Short mmCIF file of N, CA and C in Angstrom, two decimals:
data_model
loop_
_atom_site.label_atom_id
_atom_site.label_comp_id
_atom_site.label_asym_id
_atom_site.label_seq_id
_atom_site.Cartn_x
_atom_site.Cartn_y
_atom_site.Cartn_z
N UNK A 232 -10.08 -26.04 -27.65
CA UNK A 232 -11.48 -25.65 -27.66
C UNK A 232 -11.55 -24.15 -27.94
N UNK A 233 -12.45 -23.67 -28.85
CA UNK A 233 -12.92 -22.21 -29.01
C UNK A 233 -13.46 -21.84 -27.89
N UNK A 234 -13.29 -20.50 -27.97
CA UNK A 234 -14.10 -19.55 -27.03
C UNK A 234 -15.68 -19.83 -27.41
N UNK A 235 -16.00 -19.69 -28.68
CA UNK A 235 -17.06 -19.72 -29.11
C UNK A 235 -18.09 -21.32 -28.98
N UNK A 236 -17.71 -22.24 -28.84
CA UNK A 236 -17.77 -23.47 -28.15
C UNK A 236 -17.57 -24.01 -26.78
N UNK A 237 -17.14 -22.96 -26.01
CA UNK A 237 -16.80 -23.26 -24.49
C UNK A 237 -18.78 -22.56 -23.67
N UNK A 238 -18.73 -24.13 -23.31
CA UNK A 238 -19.49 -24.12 -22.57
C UNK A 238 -20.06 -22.88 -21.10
N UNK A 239 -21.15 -22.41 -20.56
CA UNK A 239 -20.69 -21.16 -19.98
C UNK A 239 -22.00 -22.46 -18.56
N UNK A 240 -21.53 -21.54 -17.34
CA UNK A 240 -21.17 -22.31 -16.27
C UNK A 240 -21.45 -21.39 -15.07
N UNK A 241 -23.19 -21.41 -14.65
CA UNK A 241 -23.24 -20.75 -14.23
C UNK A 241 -22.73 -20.69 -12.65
N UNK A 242 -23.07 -20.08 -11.55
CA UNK A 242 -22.71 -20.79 -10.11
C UNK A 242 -24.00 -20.61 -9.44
N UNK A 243 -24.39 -21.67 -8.97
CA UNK A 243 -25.77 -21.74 -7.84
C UNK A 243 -25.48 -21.19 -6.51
N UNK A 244 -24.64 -21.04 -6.07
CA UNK A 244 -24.15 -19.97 -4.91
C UNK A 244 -22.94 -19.27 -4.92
N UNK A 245 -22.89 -18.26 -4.11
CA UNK A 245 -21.27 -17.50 -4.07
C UNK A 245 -20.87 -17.18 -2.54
N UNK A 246 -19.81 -18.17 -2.21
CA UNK A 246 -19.67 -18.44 -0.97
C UNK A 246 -19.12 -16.60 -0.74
N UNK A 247 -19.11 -16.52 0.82
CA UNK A 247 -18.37 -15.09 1.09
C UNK A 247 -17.83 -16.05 2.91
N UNK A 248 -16.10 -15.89 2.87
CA UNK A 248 -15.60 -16.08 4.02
C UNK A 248 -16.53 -15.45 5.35
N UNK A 249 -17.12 -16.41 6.55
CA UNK A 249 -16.82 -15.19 7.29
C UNK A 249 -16.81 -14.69 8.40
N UNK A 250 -15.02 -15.09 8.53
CA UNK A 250 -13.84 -15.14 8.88
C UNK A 250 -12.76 -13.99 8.29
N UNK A 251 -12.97 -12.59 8.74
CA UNK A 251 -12.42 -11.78 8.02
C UNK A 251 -10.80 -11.70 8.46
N UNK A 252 -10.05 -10.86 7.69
CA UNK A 252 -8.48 -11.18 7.85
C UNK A 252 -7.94 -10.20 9.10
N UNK A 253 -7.32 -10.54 9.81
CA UNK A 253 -7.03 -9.42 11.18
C UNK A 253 -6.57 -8.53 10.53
N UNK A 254 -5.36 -8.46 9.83
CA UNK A 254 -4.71 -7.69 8.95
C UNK A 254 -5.70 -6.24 8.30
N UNK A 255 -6.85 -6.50 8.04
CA UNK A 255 -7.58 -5.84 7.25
C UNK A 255 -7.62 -3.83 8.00
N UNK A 256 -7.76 -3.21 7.37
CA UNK A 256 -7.99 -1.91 8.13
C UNK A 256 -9.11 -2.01 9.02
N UNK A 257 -9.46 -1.27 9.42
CA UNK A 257 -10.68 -0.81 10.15
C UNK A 257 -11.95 -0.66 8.80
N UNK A 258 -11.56 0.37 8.15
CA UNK A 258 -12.91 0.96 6.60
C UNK A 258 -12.58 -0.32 5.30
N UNK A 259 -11.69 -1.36 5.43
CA UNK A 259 -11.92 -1.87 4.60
C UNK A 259 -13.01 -3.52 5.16
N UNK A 260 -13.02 -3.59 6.69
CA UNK A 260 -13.47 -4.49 7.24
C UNK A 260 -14.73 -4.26 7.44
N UNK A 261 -15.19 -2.86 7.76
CA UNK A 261 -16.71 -2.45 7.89
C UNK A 261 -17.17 -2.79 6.59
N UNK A 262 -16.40 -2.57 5.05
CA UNK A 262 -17.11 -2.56 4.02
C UNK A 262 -17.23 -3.82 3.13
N UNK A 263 -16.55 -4.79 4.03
CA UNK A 263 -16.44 -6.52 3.70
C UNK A 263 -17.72 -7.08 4.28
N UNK A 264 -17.87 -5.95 5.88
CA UNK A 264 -19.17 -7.02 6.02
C UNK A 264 -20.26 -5.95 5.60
N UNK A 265 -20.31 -4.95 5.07
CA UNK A 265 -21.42 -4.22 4.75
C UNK A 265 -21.74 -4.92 3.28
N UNK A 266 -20.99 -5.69 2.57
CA UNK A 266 -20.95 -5.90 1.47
C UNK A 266 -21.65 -7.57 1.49
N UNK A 267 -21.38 -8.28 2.44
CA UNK A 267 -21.91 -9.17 2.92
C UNK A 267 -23.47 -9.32 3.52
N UNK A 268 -23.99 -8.24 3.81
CA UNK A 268 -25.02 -8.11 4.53
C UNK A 268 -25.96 -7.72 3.10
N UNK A 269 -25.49 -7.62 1.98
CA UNK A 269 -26.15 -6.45 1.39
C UNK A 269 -26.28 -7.61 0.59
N UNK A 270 -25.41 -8.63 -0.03
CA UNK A 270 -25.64 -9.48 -0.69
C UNK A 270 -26.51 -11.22 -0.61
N UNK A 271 -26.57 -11.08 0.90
CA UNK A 271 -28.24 -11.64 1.31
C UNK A 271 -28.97 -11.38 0.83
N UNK A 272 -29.49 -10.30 0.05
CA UNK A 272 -30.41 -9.63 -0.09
C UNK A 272 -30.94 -9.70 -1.69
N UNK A 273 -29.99 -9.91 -2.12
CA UNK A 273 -29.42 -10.47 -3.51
C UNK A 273 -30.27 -11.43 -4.16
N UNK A 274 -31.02 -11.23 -5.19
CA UNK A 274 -31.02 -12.65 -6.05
C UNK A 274 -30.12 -12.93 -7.20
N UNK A 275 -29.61 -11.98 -7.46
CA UNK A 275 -28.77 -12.09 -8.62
C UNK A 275 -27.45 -11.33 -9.16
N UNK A 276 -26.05 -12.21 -9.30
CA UNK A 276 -25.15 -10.84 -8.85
C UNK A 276 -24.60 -11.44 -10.59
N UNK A 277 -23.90 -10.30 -11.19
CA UNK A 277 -23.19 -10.77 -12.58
C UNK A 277 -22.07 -10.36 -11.53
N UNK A 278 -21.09 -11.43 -12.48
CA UNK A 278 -19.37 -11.16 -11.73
C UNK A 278 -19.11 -11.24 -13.12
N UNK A 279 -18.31 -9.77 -13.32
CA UNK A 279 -17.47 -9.72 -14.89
C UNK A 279 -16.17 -9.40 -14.60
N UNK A 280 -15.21 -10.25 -15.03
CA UNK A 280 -14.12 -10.49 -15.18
C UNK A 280 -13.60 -9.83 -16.94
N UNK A 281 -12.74 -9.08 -16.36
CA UNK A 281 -12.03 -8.02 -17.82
C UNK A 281 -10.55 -8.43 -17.63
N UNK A 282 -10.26 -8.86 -19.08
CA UNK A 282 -8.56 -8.84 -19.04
C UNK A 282 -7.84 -7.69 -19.06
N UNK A 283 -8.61 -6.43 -19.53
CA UNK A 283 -7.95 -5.20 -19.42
C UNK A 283 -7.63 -4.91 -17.76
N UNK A 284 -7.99 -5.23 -17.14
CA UNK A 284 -7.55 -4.47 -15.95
C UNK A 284 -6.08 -4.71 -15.62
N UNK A 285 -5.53 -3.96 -15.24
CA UNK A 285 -4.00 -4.47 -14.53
C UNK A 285 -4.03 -4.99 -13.39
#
């Protein structure tokens, strides 16, 4: 199948764990659930995915 023929697929929700990881720091756990709180708030999020990134 082409890229140009592949169907696109949107998502009607975007789950968020939450159940955060013990492991996590302290500033990366405040900003998991600050990030959580913020996206309630949300009607609409784009998630872009780049192959350039490493």
């Amino acid at each position: 199948m082409s890229l140009a023929t592949k169907e696109l697929v949107l998502r009607s929700h975007f789950e968020l764990k939450t159940k955060i990881l013990k492991w996590f720091p302290r500033h990366m756990n405040r900003g998991m659930r600050e990030m959580m709180q913020t996206l309630r708030k949300v009607d609409c999020l784009v998630e872009v995915h780049d192959s350039r990134i490493p």
